[in-house]
mmCIF file of C-alpha atoms and ligand atoms in Angstrom:
data_model
loop_
_atom_site.group_PDB
_atom_site.id
_atom_site.type_symbol
_atom_site.label_atom_id
_atom_site.label_comp_id
_atom_site.label_asym_id
_atom_site.label_seq_id
_atom_site.Cartn_x
_atom_site.Cartn_y
_atom_site.Cartn_z
ATOM 1 C CA MET A 272 15.756 -2.979 21.037
ATOM 2 C CA ALA A 273 18.077 -0.380 19.511
ATOM 3 C CA ASP A 274 17.960 0.802 15.923
ATOM 4 C CA ILE A 275 21.111 -0.421 14.202
ATOM 5 C CA ILE A 276 23.012 2.441 12.569
ATOM 6 C CA ASP A 277 24.011 1.152 9.165
ATOM 7 C CA GLY A 278 27.506 2.499 8.561
ATOM 8 C CA LYS A 279 27.707 0.771 5.194
ATOM 9 C CA ALA A 280 24.579 2.539 3.941
ATOM 10 C CA VAL A 281 25.558 5.963 5.325
ATOM 11 C CA SER A 282 29.078 5.657 3.919
ATOM 12 C CA ALA A 283 27.754 4.484 0.542
ATOM 13 C CA ALA A 284 25.573 7.607 0.354
ATOM 14 C CA VAL A 285 28.559 9.854 1.198
ATOM 15 C CA LYS A 286 30.745 8.151 -1.429
ATOM 16 C CA GLU A 287 27.961 8.389 -4.011
ATOM 17 C CA GLN A 288 27.730 12.149 -3.389
ATOM 18 C CA ILE A 289 31.500 12.508 -3.714
ATOM 19 C CA LYS A 290 31.507 10.513 -6.921
ATOM 20 C CA GLU A 291 28.820 12.764 -8.421
ATOM 21 C CA GLU A 292 30.632 15.916 -7.287
ATOM 22 C CA ILE A 293 33.906 14.783 -8.867
ATOM 23 C CA ALA A 294 32.214 13.773 -12.121
ATOM 24 C CA ARG A 295 30.083 16.927 -12.311
ATOM 25 C CA GLU A 296 33.054 19.246 -11.848
ATOM 26 C CA GLY A 297 35.504 17.069 -13.767
ATOM 27 C CA LEU A 298 37.946 17.136 -10.854
ATOM 28 C CA ASP A 299 41.309 15.451 -11.313
ATOM 29 C CA ILE A 300 42.272 14.264 -7.828
ATOM 30 C CA GLY A 301 45.083 12.026 -6.594
ATOM 31 C CA LEU A 302 45.661 10.311 -3.246
ATOM 32 C CA ALA A 303 49.027 8.793 -2.356
ATOM 33 C CA VAL A 304 48.794 5.874 0.052
ATOM 34 C CA VAL A 305 52.051 4.852 1.697
ATOM 35 C CA ILE A 306 52.344 1.460 3.366
ATOM 36 C CA VAL A 307 55.472 0.253 5.135
ATOM 37 C CA GLY A 308 55.922 -3.465 5.808
ATOM 38 C CA ASP A 309 53.383 -6.230 5.432
ATOM 39 C CA ASP A 310 51.038 -6.028 8.388
ATOM 40 C CA PRO A 311 47.926 -7.901 7.165
ATOM 41 C CA ALA A 312 45.445 -5.506 8.828
ATOM 42 C CA SER A 313 47.193 -2.488 7.266
ATOM 43 C CA ARG A 314 47.106 -4.218 3.890
ATOM 44 C CA VAL A 315 43.314 -4.708 4.193
ATOM 45 C CA TYR A 316 42.815 -1.027 5.124
ATOM 46 C CA VAL A 317 44.988 0.160 2.243
ATOM 47 C CA ASN A 318 43.118 -2.056 -0.228
ATOM 48 C CA ASN A 319 39.774 -0.742 1.015
ATOM 49 C CA LYS A 320 40.980 2.834 0.632
ATOM 50 C CA LYS A 321 42.123 2.120 -2.919
ATOM 51 C CA LYS A 322 38.748 0.570 -3.754
ATOM 52 C CA ALA A 323 36.931 3.620 -2.405
ATOM 53 C CA CYS A 324 39.155 5.901 -4.510
ATOM 54 C CA GLU A 325 38.329 3.866 -7.591
ATOM 55 C CA PHE A 326 34.607 4.101 -6.853
ATOM 56 C CA CYS A 327 34.683 7.871 -6.319
ATOM 57 C CA GLY A 328 36.889 8.640 -9.308
ATOM 58 C CA ILE A 329 40.000 9.566 -7.303
ATOM 59 C CA LYS A 330 43.328 8.307 -8.627
ATOM 60 C CA SER A 331 45.229 6.358 -5.990
ATOM 61 C CA TYR A 332 48.980 5.926 -6.031
ATOM 62 C CA GLU A 333 50.361 3.225 -3.780
ATOM 63 C CA TYR A 334 53.890 3.364 -2.393
ATOM 64 C CA ALA A 335 54.874 0.127 -0.643
ATOM 65 C CA LEU A 336 58.099 0.242 1.352
ATOM 66 C CA PRO A 337 59.728 -2.814 2.955
ATOM 67 C CA GLU A 338 59.412 -3.528 6.682
ATOM 68 C CA ASP A 339 63.033 -2.438 7.228
ATOM 69 C CA ALA A 340 62.687 0.911 5.394
ATOM 70 C CA THR A 341 64.695 3.693 7.015
ATOM 71 C CA GLU A 342 63.318 6.971 8.281
ATOM 72 C CA GLU A 343 65.373 8.803 5.640
ATOM 73 C CA GLU A 344 63.766 6.770 2.842
ATOM 74 C CA LEU A 345 60.260 7.480 4.087
ATOM 75 C CA LEU A 346 60.937 11.178 4.689
ATOM 76 C CA GLU A 347 62.411 11.455 1.216
ATOM 77 C CA LEU A 348 59.303 9.850 -0.273
ATOM 78 C CA ILE A 349 57.061 12.270 1.629
ATOM 79 C CA ASP A 350 59.124 15.227 0.381
ATOM 80 C CA THR A 351 58.660 13.985 -3.181
ATOM 81 C CA LEU A 352 54.901 13.544 -2.697
ATOM 82 C CA ASN A 353 54.610 16.985 -1.060
ATOM 83 C CA GLY A 354 56.027 18.464 -4.254
ATOM 84 C CA ASP A 355 54.082 16.262 -6.672
ATOM 85 C CA GLY A 356 51.258 18.235 -8.315
ATOM 86 C CA LYS A 357 49.186 15.177 -9.173
ATOM 87 C CA VAL A 358 49.080 14.131 -5.513
ATOM 88 C CA ASN A 359 46.491 16.110 -3.537
ATOM 89 C CA GLY A 360 46.392 13.944 -0.425
ATOM 90 C CA ILE A 361 49.033 11.882 1.376
ATOM 91 C CA LEU A 362 48.151 9.082 3.734
ATOM 92 C CA VAL A 363 50.764 7.105 5.622
ATOM 93 C CA GLN A 364 49.136 3.937 6.936
ATOM 94 C CA LEU A 365 49.726 3.545 10.686
ATOM 95 C CA PRO A 366 51.091 1.851 12.698
ATOM 96 C CA LEU A 367 54.615 2.075 11.304
ATOM 97 C CA PRO A 368 57.444 -0.382 12.084
ATOM 98 C CA LYS A 369 59.201 0.552 15.313
ATOM 99 C CA GLN A 370 62.352 2.035 13.764
ATOM 100 C CA LEU A 371 60.215 4.839 12.288
ATOM 101 C CA ASP A 372 59.156 7.820 14.392
ATOM 102 C CA GLU A 373 55.464 8.292 13.573
ATOM 103 C CA LYS A 374 55.349 11.820 14.905
ATOM 104 C CA LYS A 375 58.299 12.905 12.778
ATOM 105 C CA ILE A 376 56.792 11.278 9.687
ATOM 106 C CA ILE A 377 53.379 12.896 10.138
ATOM 107 C CA GLU A 378 54.917 16.315 10.727
ATOM 108 C CA ARG A 379 56.731 16.035 7.405
ATOM 109 C CA ILE A 380 53.469 15.764 5.415
ATOM 110 C CA SER A 381 52.390 19.115 4.020
ATOM 111 C CA PRO A 382 49.414 20.237 6.181
ATOM 112 C CA MET A 383 47.513 20.975 2.951
ATOM 113 C CA LYS A 384 47.888 17.328 1.893
ATOM 114 C CA ASP A 385 47.338 15.864 5.357
ATOM 115 C CA VAL A 386 44.028 14.122 4.624
ATOM 116 C CA ASP A 387 44.167 12.170 7.907
ATOM 117 C CA ALA A 388 44.313 15.521 9.769
ATOM 118 C CA PHE A 389 47.034 14.211 12.091
ATOM 119 C CA HIS A 390 49.545 17.043 11.499
ATOM 120 C CA GLU A 391 49.985 19.302 14.529
ATOM 121 C CA SER A 392 48.797 22.372 12.666
ATOM 122 C CA ASN A 393 45.593 20.619 11.577
ATOM 123 C CA VAL A 394 45.046 19.306 15.107
ATOM 124 C CA GLY A 395 45.454 22.859 16.438
ATOM 125 C CA ARG A 396 42.939 24.153 13.924
ATOM 126 C CA ILE A 397 40.414 21.576 15.072
ATOM 127 C CA MET A 398 40.809 22.829 18.658
ATOM 128 C CA ILE A 399 39.992 26.343 17.531
ATOM 129 C CA GLY A 400 37.202 25.255 15.205
ATOM 130 C CA ASN A 401 38.833 26.738 12.094
ATOM 131 C CA TYR A 402 39.614 23.630 10.106
ATOM 132 C CA ALA A 403 39.737 22.332 6.560
ATOM 133 C CA PHE A 404 40.135 18.652 7.425
ATOM 134 C CA LEU A 405 38.572 16.665 10.218
ATOM 135 C CA PRO A 406 40.179 13.401 11.318
ATOM 136 C CA CYS A 407 38.345 10.673 9.439
ATOM 137 C CA THR A 408 37.161 8.402 12.252
ATOM 138 C CA PRO A 409 35.689 11.087 14.556
ATOM 139 C CA ALA A 410 34.167 12.861 11.536
ATOM 140 C CA GLY A 411 32.612 9.546 10.500
ATOM 141 C CA CYS A 412 31.181 9.077 14.005
ATOM 142 C CA MET A 413 29.596 12.537 13.807
ATOM 143 C CA GLU A 414 27.935 11.600 10.497
ATOM 144 C CA LEU A 415 26.575 8.426 12.068
ATOM 145 C CA ILE A 416 25.168 10.368 15.021
ATOM 146 C CA ARG A 417 23.621 12.849 12.567
ATOM 147 C CA SER A 418 22.017 9.976 10.663
ATOM 148 C CA THR A 419 19.982 9.071 13.778
ATOM 149 C CA GLY A 420 18.399 12.517 13.898
ATOM 150 C CA VAL A 421 19.493 12.868 17.549
ATOM 151 C CA GLU A 422 20.753 16.408 18.259
ATOM 152 C CA VAL A 423 24.135 16.632 20.006
ATOM 153 C CA SER A 424 23.434 20.093 21.391
ATOM 154 C CA GLY A 425 22.867 20.048 25.140
ATOM 155 C CA LYS A 426 23.378 16.281 25.416
ATOM 156 C CA GLU A 427 25.636 14.460 27.845
ATOM 157 C CA CYS A 428 28.365 12.929 25.674
ATOM 158 C CA VAL A 429 30.909 10.472 27.061
ATOM 159 C CA VAL A 430 33.978 9.421 25.091
ATOM 160 C CA ILE A 431 35.937 6.430 26.387
ATOM 161 C CA GLY A 432 39.512 6.832 25.134
ATOM 162 C CA ARG A 433 41.773 9.858 24.771
ATOM 163 C CA SER A 434 44.068 8.982 21.879
ATOM 164 C CA ASN A 435 45.173 11.756 19.543
ATOM 165 C CA ILE A 436 43.543 10.068 16.559
ATOM 166 C CA VAL A 437 40.162 9.138 18.007
ATOM 167 C CA GLY A 438 39.268 10.086 21.582
ATOM 168 C CA LYS A 439 40.527 13.664 21.810
ATOM 169 C CA PRO A 440 39.331 14.921 18.404
ATOM 170 C CA MET A 441 36.020 13.106 18.954
ATOM 171 C CA ALA A 442 35.504 15.032 22.167
ATOM 172 C CA MET A 443 36.338 18.267 20.371
ATOM 173 C CA LEU A 444 33.826 17.659 17.566
ATOM 174 C CA LEU A 445 31.065 16.897 20.074
ATOM 175 C CA LEU A 446 31.980 20.074 21.936
ATOM 176 C CA HIS A 447 31.792 22.107 18.701
ATOM 177 C CA GLU A 448 28.231 20.817 18.350
ATOM 178 C CA ASN A 449 27.439 21.987 21.890
ATOM 179 C CA GLY A 450 27.504 18.610 23.613
ATOM 180 C CA THR A 451 28.482 18.466 27.302
ATOM 181 C CA VAL A 452 31.515 16.257 26.948
ATOM 182 C CA THR A 453 33.330 13.958 29.375
ATOM 183 C CA VAL A 454 36.472 12.111 28.281
ATOM 184 C CA CYS A 455 37.298 8.869 30.118
ATOM 185 C CA HIS A 456 40.525 6.866 30.134
ATOM 186 C CA SER A 457 42.293 4.124 32.050
ATOM 187 C CA ARG A 458 42.539 6.237 35.224
ATOM 188 C CA THR A 459 38.873 7.231 35.284
ATOM 189 C CA LYS A 460 37.163 6.338 38.552
ATOM 190 C CA ASP A 461 33.682 4.798 38.435
ATOM 191 C CA LEU A 462 33.754 4.506 34.665
ATOM 192 C CA ALA A 463 30.422 2.655 34.547
ATOM 193 C CA GLU A 464 28.726 5.427 36.473
ATOM 194 C CA VAL A 465 30.136 8.132 34.193
ATOM 195 C CA CYS A 466 29.066 6.161 31.107
ATOM 196 C CA ARG A 467 25.533 5.708 32.437
ATOM 197 C CA ARG A 468 25.100 9.482 32.298
ATOM 198 C CA ALA A 469 25.689 9.506 28.546
ATOM 199 C CA ASP A 470 22.973 10.286 26.030
ATOM 200 C CA ILE A 471 25.702 9.723 23.456
ATOM 201 C CA LEU A 472 28.413 7.190 24.300
ATOM 202 C CA ILE A 473 31.502 6.717 22.141
ATOM 203 C CA ALA A 474 33.719 3.700 22.826
ATOM 204 C CA ALA A 475 37.285 3.985 21.513
ATOM 205 C CA VAL A 476 39.160 1.732 23.894
ATOM 206 C CA GLY A 477 40.515 -1.159 21.849
ATOM 207 C CA ARG A 478 39.192 -3.872 24.180
ATOM 208 C CA ALA A 479 36.684 -6.446 22.997
ATOM 209 C CA ASN A 480 33.243 -6.319 24.645
ATOM 210 C CA PHE A 481 34.421 -3.705 27.151
ATOM 211 C CA VAL A 482 31.164 -1.736 27.337
ATOM 212 C CA THR A 483 28.413 -3.797 28.931
ATOM 213 C CA ALA A 484 24.695 -3.079 29.300
ATOM 214 C CA ASP A 485 25.064 -1.888 32.911
ATOM 215 C CA MET A 486 27.269 0.987 31.622
ATOM 216 C CA VAL A 487 24.644 2.271 29.204
ATOM 217 C CA LYS A 488 21.669 4.568 29.745
ATOM 218 C CA GLU A 489 18.326 3.399 28.379
ATOM 219 C CA GLY A 490 17.829 4.856 24.880
ATOM 220 C CA ALA A 491 21.404 6.166 24.463
ATOM 221 C CA VAL A 492 23.190 6.515 21.119
ATOM 222 C CA VAL A 493 26.155 4.109 21.271
ATOM 223 C CA ILE A 494 28.964 4.470 18.752
ATOM 224 C CA ASP A 495 31.501 1.652 18.771
ATOM 225 C CA VAL A 496 34.855 2.652 17.274
ATOM 226 C CA GLY A 497 36.756 -0.426 18.449
ATOM 227 C CA ILE A 498 38.137 -2.985 16.059
ATOM 228 C CA ASN A 499 39.328 -6.063 17.921
ATOM 229 C CA ARG A 500 40.211 -9.407 16.459
ATOM 230 C CA LEU A 501 39.101 -12.377 18.544
ATOM 231 C CA GLU A 502 41.003 -15.650 18.764
ATOM 232 C CA ASN A 503 38.549 -17.242 16.319
ATOM 233 C CA GLY A 504 39.571 -14.596 13.784
ATOM 234 C CA LYS A 505 36.274 -12.682 13.980
ATOM 235 C CA LEU A 506 36.165 -8.904 14.359
ATOM 236 C CA CYS A 507 34.363 -7.380 17.279
ATOM 237 C CA GLY A 508 33.949 -3.921 18.742
ATOM 238 C CA ASP A 509 34.467 -2.454 22.192
ATOM 239 C CA VAL A 510 30.762 -2.799 22.970
ATOM 240 C CA LYS A 511 29.066 -6.018 23.988
ATOM 241 C CA PHE A 512 26.626 -5.718 21.151
ATOM 242 C CA ASP A 513 24.061 -8.387 22.109
ATOM 243 C CA GLU A 514 23.244 -6.982 25.510
ATOM 244 C CA VAL A 515 23.824 -3.269 24.829
ATOM 245 C CA SER A 516 21.572 -3.330 21.763
ATOM 246 C CA GLU A 517 18.718 -4.407 24.074
ATOM 247 C CA LYS A 518 19.078 -1.176 26.024
ATOM 248 C CA ALA A 519 20.447 1.527 23.693
ATOM 249 C CA GLY A 520 18.290 3.624 21.367
ATOM 250 C CA TYR A 521 20.788 3.461 18.510
ATOM 251 C CA ILE A 522 23.942 1.406 18.115
ATOM 252 C CA THR A 523 26.632 0.852 15.495
ATOM 253 C CA PRO A 524 27.641 -2.716 14.633
ATOM 254 C CA VAL A 525 31.216 -3.945 14.161
ATOM 255 C CA PRO A 526 31.950 -4.545 11.382
ATOM 256 C CA GLY A 527 29.729 -2.298 9.278
ATOM 257 C CA GLY A 528 29.571 0.740 11.543
ATOM 258 C CA VAL A 529 32.371 3.258 12.030
ATOM 259 C CA GLY A 530 34.909 1.438 9.813
ATOM 260 C CA PRO A 531 33.297 2.192 6.431
ATOM 261 C CA MET A 532 32.625 5.791 7.518
ATOM 262 C CA THR A 533 36.321 6.369 8.190
ATOM 263 C CA ILE A 534 37.057 5.588 4.554
ATOM 264 C CA ALA A 535 34.192 7.739 3.242
ATOM 265 C CA MET A 536 35.514 10.684 5.268
ATOM 266 C CA LEU A 537 38.974 10.112 3.806
ATOM 267 C CA MET A 538 37.470 10.532 0.347
ATOM 268 C CA LYS A 539 35.757 13.738 1.485
ATOM 269 C CA ASN A 540 39.040 15.104 2.858
ATOM 270 C CA THR A 541 40.840 14.273 -0.374
ATOM 271 C CA VAL A 542 38.332 16.330 -2.369
ATOM 272 C CA MET A 543 38.746 19.137 0.179
ATOM 273 C CA ALA A 544 42.538 18.957 -0.239
ATOM 274 C CA LYS A 545 42.160 19.423 -3.985
ATOM 275 C CA ARG A 546 39.922 22.459 -3.423
ATOM 276 C CA ILE A 547 42.345 24.076 -0.974
ATOM 277 C CA GLN A 548 45.276 23.527 -3.324
ATOM 278 C CA THR A 549 43.515 25.013 -6.326
ATOM 279 C CA LYS A 550 42.054 28.035 -4.554
HETATM 280 P P1 LIG B 87 44.620 3.751 21.851
HETATM 281 O O1 LIG B 87 45.143 2.457 22.366
HETATM 282 O O2 LIG B 87 45.558 4.783 21.357
HETATM 283 O O3 LIG B 87 43.718 4.413 22.996
HETATM 284 C C1 LIG B 87 42.890 3.657 23.796
HETATM 285 C C2 LIG B 87 42.284 4.534 24.870
HETATM 286 O O4 LIG B 87 41.454 3.715 25.696
HETATM 287 C C3 LIG B 87 43.322 5.195 25.771
HETATM 288 O O5 LIG B 87 43.025 6.555 25.964
HETATM 289 C C4 LIG B 87 43.205 4.410 27.075
HETATM 290 O O6 LIG B 87 43.422 5.182 28.242
HETATM 291 C C5 LIG B 87 41.751 3.982 27.046
HETATM 292 N N1 LIG B 87 41.584 2.789 27.876
HETATM 293 C C6 LIG B 87 42.283 1.635 27.812
HETATM 294 N N2 LIG B 87 41.866 0.792 28.779
HETATM 295 C C7 LIG B 87 40.902 1.431 29.447
HETATM 296 C C8 LIG B 87 40.102 1.100 30.569
HETATM 297 N N3 LIG B 87 40.220 -0.078 31.198
HETATM 298 N N4 LIG B 87 39.191 2.007 31.014
HETATM 299 C C9 LIG B 87 39.054 3.195 30.400
HETATM 300 N N5 LIG B 87 39.800 3.576 29.341
HETATM 301 C C10 LIG B 87 40.704 2.702 28.879
HETATM 302 O O7 LIG B 87 43.555 3.346 20.739
HETATM 303 P P2 LIG B 87 42.942 4.223 19.517
HETATM 304 O O8 LIG B 87 42.243 5.414 20.040
HETATM 305 O O9 LIG B 87 43.925 4.352 18.451
HETATM 306 O O10 LIG B 87 41.844 3.172 19.000
HETATM 307 C C11 LIG B 87 40.778 2.725 19.819
HETATM 308 C C12 LIG B 87 40.065 1.607 19.112
HETATM 309 O O11 LIG B 87 39.494 2.107 17.914
HETATM 310 C C13 LIG B 87 40.957 0.435 18.666
HETATM 311 O O12 LIG B 87 40.208 -0.759 18.752
HETATM 312 C C14 LIG B 87 41.242 0.731 17.218
HETATM 313 O O13 LIG B 87 41.499 -0.436 16.473
HETATM 314 C C15 LIG B 87 39.933 1.367 16.792
HETATM 315 N N6 LIG B 87 40.025 2.256 15.655
HETATM 316 C C16 LIG B 87 39.073 2.118 14.706
HETATM 317 C C17 LIG B 87 39.053 2.928 13.604
HETATM 318 C C18 LIG B 87 37.952 2.768 12.619
HETATM 319 O O14 LIG B 87 38.087 3.209 11.489
HETATM 320 N N7 LIG B 87 36.838 2.156 12.996
HETATM 321 C C19 LIG B 87 40.106 3.938 13.382
HETATM 322 C C20 LIG B 87 41.019 4.079 14.494
HETATM 323 C C21 LIG B 87 40.980 3.238 15.576
HETATM 324 P P3 LIG B 87 44.881 5.809 28.635
HETATM 325 O O15 LIG B 87 45.049 7.001 27.716
HETATM 326 O O16 LIG B 87 44.737 6.174 30.058
HETATM 327 O O17 LIG B 87 45.889 4.726 28.365
#
């Protein structure tokens, strides 16, 4: 039976550290959170981010735009926030309504305030290994792996998913830590066989119960990034938890695994943004 990696506990420890750091140094830090429309999932994420800010001692400023906001309105808001000295980090909650070009919006955020690390220049820096910000979800996954005590160096690491926000940067972070990394996607042949090679398996697919026990090596570290809502309203990950937890060495639950870590890493990036801007 696998050890359950407690994302709530690890994230609470990270936030506690951040809170102490901010209090000790008397840092005055602000995070602007922009939400467009009224997607209920986005609203929950934004509220959780605000709560974390409050806990850590970061001021949060919410900007709620209507569902039919124009690109000009949003770009104008970002320009204002880029120039606002009390705002150290800017987060635009994704996904955006379809009339808004996400890429264009993200590129407008000042790279020094891009606490999600989605801006092209920050993504490029991650490739090279010379970065200030790491994207929150992959960085959170790395912390969870670290919490198990399992070394990444020399291990077979398999990432299922190649999105710009999870899969690709995840692969890059594992590579920086000297993992031997394979990235899988919808065209991968013999996915189960590739996954069975993994000492560390990351699932970022977006399909409920996609990873089954036959795809997992005995004793592997399994990190489940997926957040899927079932018809009964319950949340579940990409990994079939009941059967995979019988075989893996370590596994993250959903909820209570990667999700809380993503928010803790956002807090960490916001402190980093303040430091960069006051250098
Ligand atoms: P995307 O939809 O952007 O990417 C999904 C990836 O999975 C794609 O690369 C796709 O391949 C791959 N995929 C889809 N079907 C298959 C298949 N049958 N076999 C192999 N690969 C497949 O999702 P995201 O990366 O944005 O998110 C992934 C999951 O993580 C979602 O559930 C999302 O909600 C969750 N998430 C959780 C966060 C957290 O804080 N815990 C934060 C961000 C996301 P291809 O490229 O070929 O289409």
